[in-house]
GROMACS .gro file of C-alpha atoms in nm:
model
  318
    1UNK     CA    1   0.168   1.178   1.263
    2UNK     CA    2   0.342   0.971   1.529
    3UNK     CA    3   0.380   0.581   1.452
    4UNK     CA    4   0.271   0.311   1.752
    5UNK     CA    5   0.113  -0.009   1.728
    6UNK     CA    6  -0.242   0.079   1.851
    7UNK     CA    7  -0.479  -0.187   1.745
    8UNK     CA    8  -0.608   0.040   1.510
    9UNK     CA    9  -0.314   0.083   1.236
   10UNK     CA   10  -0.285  -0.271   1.236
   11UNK     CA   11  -0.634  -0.354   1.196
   12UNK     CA   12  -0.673  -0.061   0.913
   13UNK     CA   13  -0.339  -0.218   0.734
   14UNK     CA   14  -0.477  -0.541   0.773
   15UNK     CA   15  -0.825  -0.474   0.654
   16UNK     CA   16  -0.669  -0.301   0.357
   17UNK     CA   17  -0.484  -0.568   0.230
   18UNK     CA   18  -0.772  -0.838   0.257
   19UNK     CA   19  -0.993  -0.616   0.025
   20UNK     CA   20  -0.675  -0.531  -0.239
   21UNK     CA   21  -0.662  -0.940  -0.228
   22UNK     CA   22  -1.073  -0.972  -0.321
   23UNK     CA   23  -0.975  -0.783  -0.656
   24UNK     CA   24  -0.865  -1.131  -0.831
   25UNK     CA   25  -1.200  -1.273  -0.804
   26UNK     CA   26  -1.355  -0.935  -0.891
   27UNK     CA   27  -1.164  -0.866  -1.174
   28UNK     CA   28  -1.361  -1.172  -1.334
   29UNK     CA   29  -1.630  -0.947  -1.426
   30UNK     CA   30  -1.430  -0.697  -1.597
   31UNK     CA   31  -1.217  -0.954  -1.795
   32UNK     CA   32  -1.305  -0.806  -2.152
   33UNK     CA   33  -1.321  -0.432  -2.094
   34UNK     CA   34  -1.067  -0.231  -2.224
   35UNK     CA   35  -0.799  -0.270  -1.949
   36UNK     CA   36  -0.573   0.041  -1.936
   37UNK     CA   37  -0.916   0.278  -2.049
   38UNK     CA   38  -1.111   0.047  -1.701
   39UNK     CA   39  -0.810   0.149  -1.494
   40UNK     CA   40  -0.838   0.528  -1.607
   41UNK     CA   41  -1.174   0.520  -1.491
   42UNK     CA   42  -1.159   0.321  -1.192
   43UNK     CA   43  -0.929   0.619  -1.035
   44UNK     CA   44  -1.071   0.912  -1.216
   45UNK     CA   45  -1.406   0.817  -1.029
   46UNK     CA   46  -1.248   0.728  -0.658
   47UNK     CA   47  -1.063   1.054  -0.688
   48UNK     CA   48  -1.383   1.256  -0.785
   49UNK     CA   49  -1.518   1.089  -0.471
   50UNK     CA   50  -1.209   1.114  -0.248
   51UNK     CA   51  -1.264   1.478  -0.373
   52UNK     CA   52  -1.560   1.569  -0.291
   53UNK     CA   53  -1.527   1.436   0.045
   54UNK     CA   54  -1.201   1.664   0.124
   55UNK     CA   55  -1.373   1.965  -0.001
   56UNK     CA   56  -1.641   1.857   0.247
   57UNK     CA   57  -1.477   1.856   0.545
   58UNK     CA   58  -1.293   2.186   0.434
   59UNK     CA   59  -1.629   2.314   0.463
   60UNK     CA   60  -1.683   2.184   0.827
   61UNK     CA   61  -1.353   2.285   0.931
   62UNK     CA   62  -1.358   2.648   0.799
   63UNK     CA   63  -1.081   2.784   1.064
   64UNK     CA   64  -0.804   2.489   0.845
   65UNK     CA   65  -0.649   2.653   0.548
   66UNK     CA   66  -0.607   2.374   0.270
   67UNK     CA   67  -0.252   2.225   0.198
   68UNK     CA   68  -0.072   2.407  -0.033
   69UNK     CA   69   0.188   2.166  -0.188
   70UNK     CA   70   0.536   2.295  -0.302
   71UNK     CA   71   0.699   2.177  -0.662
   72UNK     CA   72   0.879   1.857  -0.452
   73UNK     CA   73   0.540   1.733  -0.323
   74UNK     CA   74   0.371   1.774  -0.649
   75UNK     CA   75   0.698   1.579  -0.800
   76UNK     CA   76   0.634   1.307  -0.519
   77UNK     CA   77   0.237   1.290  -0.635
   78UNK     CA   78   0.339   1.251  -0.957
   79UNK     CA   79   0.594   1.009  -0.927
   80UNK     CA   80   0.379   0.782  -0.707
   81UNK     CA   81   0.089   0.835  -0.965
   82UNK     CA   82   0.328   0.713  -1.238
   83UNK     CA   83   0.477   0.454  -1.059
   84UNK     CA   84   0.252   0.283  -0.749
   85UNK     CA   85  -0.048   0.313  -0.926
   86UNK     CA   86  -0.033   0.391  -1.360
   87UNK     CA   87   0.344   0.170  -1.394
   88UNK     CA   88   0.224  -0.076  -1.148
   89UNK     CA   89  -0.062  -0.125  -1.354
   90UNK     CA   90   0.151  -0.151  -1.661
   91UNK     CA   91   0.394  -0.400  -1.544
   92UNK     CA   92   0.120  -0.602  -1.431
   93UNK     CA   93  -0.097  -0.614  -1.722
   94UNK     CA   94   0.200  -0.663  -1.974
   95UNK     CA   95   0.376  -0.915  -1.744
   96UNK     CA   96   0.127  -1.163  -1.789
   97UNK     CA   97   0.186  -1.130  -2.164
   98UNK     CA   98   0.541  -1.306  -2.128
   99UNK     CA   99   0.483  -1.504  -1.720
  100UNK     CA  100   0.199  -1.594  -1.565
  101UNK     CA  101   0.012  -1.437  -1.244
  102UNK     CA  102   0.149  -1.673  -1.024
  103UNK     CA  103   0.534  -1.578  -1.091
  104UNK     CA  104   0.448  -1.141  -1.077
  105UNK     CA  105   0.273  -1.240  -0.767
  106UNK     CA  106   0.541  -1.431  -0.612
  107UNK     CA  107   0.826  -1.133  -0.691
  108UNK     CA  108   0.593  -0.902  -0.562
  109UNK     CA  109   0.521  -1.102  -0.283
  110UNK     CA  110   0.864  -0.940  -0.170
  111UNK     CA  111   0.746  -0.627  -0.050
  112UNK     CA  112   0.743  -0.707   0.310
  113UNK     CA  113   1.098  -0.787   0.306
  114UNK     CA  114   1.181  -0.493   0.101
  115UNK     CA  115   0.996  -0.235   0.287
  116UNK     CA  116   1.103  -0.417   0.650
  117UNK     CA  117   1.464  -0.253   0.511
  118UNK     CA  118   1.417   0.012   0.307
  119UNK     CA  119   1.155   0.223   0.500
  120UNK     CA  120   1.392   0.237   0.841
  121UNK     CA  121   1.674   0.302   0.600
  122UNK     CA  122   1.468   0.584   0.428
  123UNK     CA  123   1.404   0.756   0.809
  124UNK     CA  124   1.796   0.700   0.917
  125UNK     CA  125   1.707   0.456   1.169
  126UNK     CA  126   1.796   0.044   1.159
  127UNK     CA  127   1.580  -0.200   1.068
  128UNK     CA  128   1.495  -0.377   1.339
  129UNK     CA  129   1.596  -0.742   1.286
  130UNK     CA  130   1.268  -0.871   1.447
  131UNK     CA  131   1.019  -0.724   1.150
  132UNK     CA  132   1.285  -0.842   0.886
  133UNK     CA  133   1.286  -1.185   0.990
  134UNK     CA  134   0.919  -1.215   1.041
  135UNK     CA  135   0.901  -1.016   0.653
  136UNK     CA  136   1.093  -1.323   0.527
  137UNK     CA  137   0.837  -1.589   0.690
  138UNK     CA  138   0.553  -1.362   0.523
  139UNK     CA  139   0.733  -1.351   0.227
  140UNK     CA  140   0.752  -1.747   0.143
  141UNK     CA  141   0.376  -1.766   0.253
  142UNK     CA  142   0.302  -1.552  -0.006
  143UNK     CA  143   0.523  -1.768  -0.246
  144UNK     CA  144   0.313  -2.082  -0.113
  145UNK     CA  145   0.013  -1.883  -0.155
  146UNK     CA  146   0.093  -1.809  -0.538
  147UNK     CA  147   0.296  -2.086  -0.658
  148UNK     CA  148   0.647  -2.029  -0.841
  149UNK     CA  149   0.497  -2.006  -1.181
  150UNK     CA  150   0.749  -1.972  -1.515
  151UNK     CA  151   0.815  -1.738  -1.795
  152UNK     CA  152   1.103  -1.553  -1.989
  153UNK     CA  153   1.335  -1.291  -1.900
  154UNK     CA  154   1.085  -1.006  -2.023
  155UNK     CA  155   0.820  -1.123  -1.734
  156UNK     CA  156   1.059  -1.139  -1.504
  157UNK     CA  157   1.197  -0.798  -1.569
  158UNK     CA  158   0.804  -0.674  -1.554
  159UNK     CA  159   0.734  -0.833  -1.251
  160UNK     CA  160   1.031  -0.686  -1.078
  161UNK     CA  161   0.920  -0.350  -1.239
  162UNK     CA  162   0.517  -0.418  -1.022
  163UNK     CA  163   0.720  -0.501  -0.750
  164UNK     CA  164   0.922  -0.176  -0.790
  165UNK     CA  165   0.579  -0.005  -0.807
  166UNK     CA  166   0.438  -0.167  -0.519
  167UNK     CA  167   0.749  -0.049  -0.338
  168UNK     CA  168   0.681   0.312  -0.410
  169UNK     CA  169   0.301   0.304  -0.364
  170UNK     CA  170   0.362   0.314   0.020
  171UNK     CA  171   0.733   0.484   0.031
  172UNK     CA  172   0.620   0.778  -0.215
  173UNK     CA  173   0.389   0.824   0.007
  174UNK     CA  174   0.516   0.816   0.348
  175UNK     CA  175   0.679   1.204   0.311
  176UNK     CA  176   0.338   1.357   0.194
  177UNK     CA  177   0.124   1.201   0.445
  178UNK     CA  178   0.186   1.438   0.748
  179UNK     CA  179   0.094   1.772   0.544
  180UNK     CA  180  -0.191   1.601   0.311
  181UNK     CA  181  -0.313   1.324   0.489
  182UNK     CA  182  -0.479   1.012   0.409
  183UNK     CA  183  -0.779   1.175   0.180
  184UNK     CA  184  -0.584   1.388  -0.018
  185UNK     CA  185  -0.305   1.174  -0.055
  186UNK     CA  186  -0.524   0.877  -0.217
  187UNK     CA  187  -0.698   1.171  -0.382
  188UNK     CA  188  -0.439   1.338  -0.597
  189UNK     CA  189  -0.281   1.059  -0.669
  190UNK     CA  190  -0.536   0.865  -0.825
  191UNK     CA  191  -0.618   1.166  -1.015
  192UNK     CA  192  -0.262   1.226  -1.153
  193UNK     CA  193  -0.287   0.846  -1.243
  194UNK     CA  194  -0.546   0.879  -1.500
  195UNK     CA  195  -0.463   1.036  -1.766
  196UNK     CA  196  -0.143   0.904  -1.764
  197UNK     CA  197  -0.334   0.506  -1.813
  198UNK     CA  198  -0.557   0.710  -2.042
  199UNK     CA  199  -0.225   0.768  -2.270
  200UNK     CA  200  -0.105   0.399  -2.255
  201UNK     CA  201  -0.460   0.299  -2.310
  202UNK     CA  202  -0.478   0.500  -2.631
  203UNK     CA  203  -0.147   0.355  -2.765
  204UNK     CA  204  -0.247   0.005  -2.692
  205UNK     CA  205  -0.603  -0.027  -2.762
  206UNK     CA  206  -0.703   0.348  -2.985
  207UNK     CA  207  -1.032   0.461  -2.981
  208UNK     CA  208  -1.172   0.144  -2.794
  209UNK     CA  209  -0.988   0.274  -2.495
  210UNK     CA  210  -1.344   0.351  -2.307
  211UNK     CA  211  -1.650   0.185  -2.400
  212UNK     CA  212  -2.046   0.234  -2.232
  213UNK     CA  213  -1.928  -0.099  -1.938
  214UNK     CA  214  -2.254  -0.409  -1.935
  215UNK     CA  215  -2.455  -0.437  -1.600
  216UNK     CA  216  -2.187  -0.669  -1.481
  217UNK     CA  217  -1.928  -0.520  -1.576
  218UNK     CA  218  -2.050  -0.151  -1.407
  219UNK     CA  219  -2.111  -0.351  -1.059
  220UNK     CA  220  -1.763  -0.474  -1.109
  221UNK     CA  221  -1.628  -0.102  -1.113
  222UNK     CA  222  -1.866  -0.001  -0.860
  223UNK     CA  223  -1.635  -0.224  -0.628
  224UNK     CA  224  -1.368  -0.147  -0.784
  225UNK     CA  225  -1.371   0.200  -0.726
  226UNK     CA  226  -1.575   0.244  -0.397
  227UNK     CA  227  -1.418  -0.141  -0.207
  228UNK     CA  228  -1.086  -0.131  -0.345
  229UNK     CA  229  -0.973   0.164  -0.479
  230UNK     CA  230  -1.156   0.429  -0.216
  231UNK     CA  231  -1.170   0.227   0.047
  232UNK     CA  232  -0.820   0.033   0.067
  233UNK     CA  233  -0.620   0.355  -0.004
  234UNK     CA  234  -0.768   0.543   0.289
  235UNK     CA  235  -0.698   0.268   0.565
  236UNK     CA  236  -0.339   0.156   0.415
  237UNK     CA  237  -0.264   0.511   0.399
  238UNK     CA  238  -0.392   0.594   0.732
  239UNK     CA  239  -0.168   0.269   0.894
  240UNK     CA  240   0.124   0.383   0.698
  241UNK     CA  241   0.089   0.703   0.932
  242UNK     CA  242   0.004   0.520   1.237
  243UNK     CA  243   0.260   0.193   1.232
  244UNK     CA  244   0.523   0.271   1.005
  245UNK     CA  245   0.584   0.165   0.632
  246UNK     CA  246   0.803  -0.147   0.760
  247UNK     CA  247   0.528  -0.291   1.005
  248UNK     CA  248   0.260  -0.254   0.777
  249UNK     CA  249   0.401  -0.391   0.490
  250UNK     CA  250   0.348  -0.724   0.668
  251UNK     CA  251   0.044  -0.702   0.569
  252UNK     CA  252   0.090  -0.692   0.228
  253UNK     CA  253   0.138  -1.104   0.268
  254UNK     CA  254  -0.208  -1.110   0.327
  255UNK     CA  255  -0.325  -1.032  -0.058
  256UNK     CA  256  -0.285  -1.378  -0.196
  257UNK     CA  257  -0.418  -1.524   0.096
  258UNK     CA  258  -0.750  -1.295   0.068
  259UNK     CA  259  -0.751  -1.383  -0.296
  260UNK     CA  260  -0.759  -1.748  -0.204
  261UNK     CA  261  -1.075  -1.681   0.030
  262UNK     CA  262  -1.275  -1.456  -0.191
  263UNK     CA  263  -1.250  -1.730  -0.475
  264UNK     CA  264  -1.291  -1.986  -0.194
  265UNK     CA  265  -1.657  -1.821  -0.074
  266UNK     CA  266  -1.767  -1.735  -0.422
  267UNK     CA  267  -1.767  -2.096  -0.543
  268UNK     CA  268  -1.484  -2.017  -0.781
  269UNK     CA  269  -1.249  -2.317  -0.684
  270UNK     CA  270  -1.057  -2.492  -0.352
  271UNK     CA  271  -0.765  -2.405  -0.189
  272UNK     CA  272  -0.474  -2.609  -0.240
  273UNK     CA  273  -0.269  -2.758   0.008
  274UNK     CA  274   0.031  -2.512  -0.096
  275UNK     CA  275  -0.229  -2.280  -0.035
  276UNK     CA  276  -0.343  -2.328   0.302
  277UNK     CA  277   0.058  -2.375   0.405
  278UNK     CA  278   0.058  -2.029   0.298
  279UNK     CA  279  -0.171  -1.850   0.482
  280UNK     CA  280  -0.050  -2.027   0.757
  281UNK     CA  281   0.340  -1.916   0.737
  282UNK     CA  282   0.182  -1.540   0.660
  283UNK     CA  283  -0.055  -1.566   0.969
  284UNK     CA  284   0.300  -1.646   1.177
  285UNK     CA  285   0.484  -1.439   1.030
  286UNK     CA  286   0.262  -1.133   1.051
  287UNK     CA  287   0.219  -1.230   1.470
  288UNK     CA  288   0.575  -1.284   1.490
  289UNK     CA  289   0.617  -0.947   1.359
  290UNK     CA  290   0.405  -0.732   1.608
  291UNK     CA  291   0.446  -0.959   1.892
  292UNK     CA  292   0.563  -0.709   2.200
  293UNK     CA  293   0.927  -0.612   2.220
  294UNK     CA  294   1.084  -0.675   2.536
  295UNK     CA  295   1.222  -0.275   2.608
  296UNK     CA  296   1.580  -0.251   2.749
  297UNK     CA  297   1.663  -0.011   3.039
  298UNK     CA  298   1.744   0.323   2.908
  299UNK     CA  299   2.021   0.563   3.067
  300UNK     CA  300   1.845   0.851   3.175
  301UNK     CA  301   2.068   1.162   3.288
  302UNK     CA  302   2.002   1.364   3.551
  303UNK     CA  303   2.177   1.673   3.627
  304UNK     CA  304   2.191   1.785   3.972
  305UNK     CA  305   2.069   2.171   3.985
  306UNK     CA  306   2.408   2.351   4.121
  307UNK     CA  307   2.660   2.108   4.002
  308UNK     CA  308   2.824   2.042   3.740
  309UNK     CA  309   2.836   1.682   3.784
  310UNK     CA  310   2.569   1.431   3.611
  311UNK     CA  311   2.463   1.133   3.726
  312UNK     CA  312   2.386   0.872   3.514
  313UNK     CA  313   2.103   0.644   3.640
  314UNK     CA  314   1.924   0.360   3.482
  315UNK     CA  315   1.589   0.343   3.430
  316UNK     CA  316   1.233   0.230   3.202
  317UNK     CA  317   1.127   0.387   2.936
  318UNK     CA  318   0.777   0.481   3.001
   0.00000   0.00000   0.00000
């Protein structure tokens, strides 16, 4: 698929990233379940869905074979199953044993510096100095946003391990999109990630892994799965496709910043001053990122038909 910066990548990356962030204030309601057995079924579910609806429009494209994916693609599904979604999960969920929430979130808040330099690097091109310096001004929003936080050397090593996994969640990616697209993508991933949280969930917890979920506790998957999970994947994985890995991880600022809303309008608490400072640095950051590049001339050659001379004239690019 060929990147740009139509309005709609950024919107879709954007729009994905507030509803990841409304998962703090969600995950309220699911605060005693089983965590590692809730994860398993969170994407066994969305990928049942995200399923169905690729066989579906199989169906109502009948002329469109369906992908067939060689032994590398199923290694990259599997490694950003294990990583970007099951050892993301992991790192998470065990890093708050040793840190708290605030310090994970603040290393992870480091993906849009990361990915402003590693995704060009990944397609042999340079990053483009403009995205990483706007990455940077997401980057301590986000810090604002979570607050430094403490903790030992184990949390710290965890966090950098979700941050790892964050990484990979939109790099593993990138290479499968074109052939698989968005649907399948979120699809098989999610299902390669459950039974691997099903395993962890088994050594952790044993046969409580999975339990029959309370009212509350089923509406909280129902977002879960259909909001965050369904939902989110589609649109960041369709922007990753439309904008690029490095644009859109600017976006990825916005998470603690939704998270401070979504408690904000539920009548869960105020944000802080830190807070709002924040959202404002990610808010210029993220402008100052896809504000328009001023194009230089480009040399365009032109070769004269019956000569062997070229002329070298300068002109736009279009």
């Amino acid at each position: 698929m060929r990147q740009n910066t139509t309005p709609r990548g950024l919107v879709q990356a954007a729009l994905a990233m507030t509803l990841v962030g409304t998962l703090t204030a969600v995950s309220a309601a699911i605060a005693r379940y089983p965590v590692y057995g809730g994860q398993a079924v969170r994407y066994a579910v969305a990928a049942v869905i995200l399923l169905a609806v690729a066989r579906f429009g199989d169906r109502s494209r009948a002329s469109r074979p369906r992908p067939r994916l060689t032994v590398r693609e199923w290694s990259l599904v599997a490694a950003l199953a294990a990583t970007g979604l099951a050892g993301f999960n992991v790192c998470v969920v065990e890093g708050t044993r040793y840190t708290t929430p605030a310090m994970i979130g603040t290393v992870v808040g480091a993906v849009p510096v990361l990915l402003a330099v590693v995704a060009p690097l990944m397609e042999r091109r340079r990053p483009a100095p403009r995205l990483v310096v706007a990455a940077m001004i997401v980057t301590l929003g986000a810090t604002a946003a979570n607050g430094l936080g403490g903790g030992s050397l184990q949390g710290l090593l965890l966090a950098l391990g979700a941050l790892a996994g964050e990484m990979a969640f939109s790099l593993l990616a990138v290479p499968l999109l074109p052939k698989l697209g968005p649907m399948r993508v979120s699809a098989y991933s999610a299902a390669a990630a459950t039974p691997m949280l099903l395993v962890v969930g088994l050594l952790v917890d044993g046969t409580a892994v999975v339990r029959i979920p309370t009212a509350g506790e089923a509406a909280g998957f129902a977002y879960l799965v259909i909001v965050v999970t369904v939902g989110a994947f589609l649109l960041w994985y369709d922007a990753l496709g439309r904008i690029g890995a490095d644009r859109a991880g600017l976006f990825a600022g916005l998470i603690p910043v939704s998270a401070v809303a979504t408690t904000m309008v539920l009548g869960l608490g105020r944000p802080s001053a830190a807070e709002l400072v924040g959202a404002l640095l990610v808010g210029c950051g993220v402008a100052a990122g896809l504000g328009r590049r001023v194009r230089r001339p480009a040399p365009v050659i032109a070769v004269t038909p019956g000569r062997e001379s070229v002329r070298v004239a300068e002109a736009s690019r279009p």
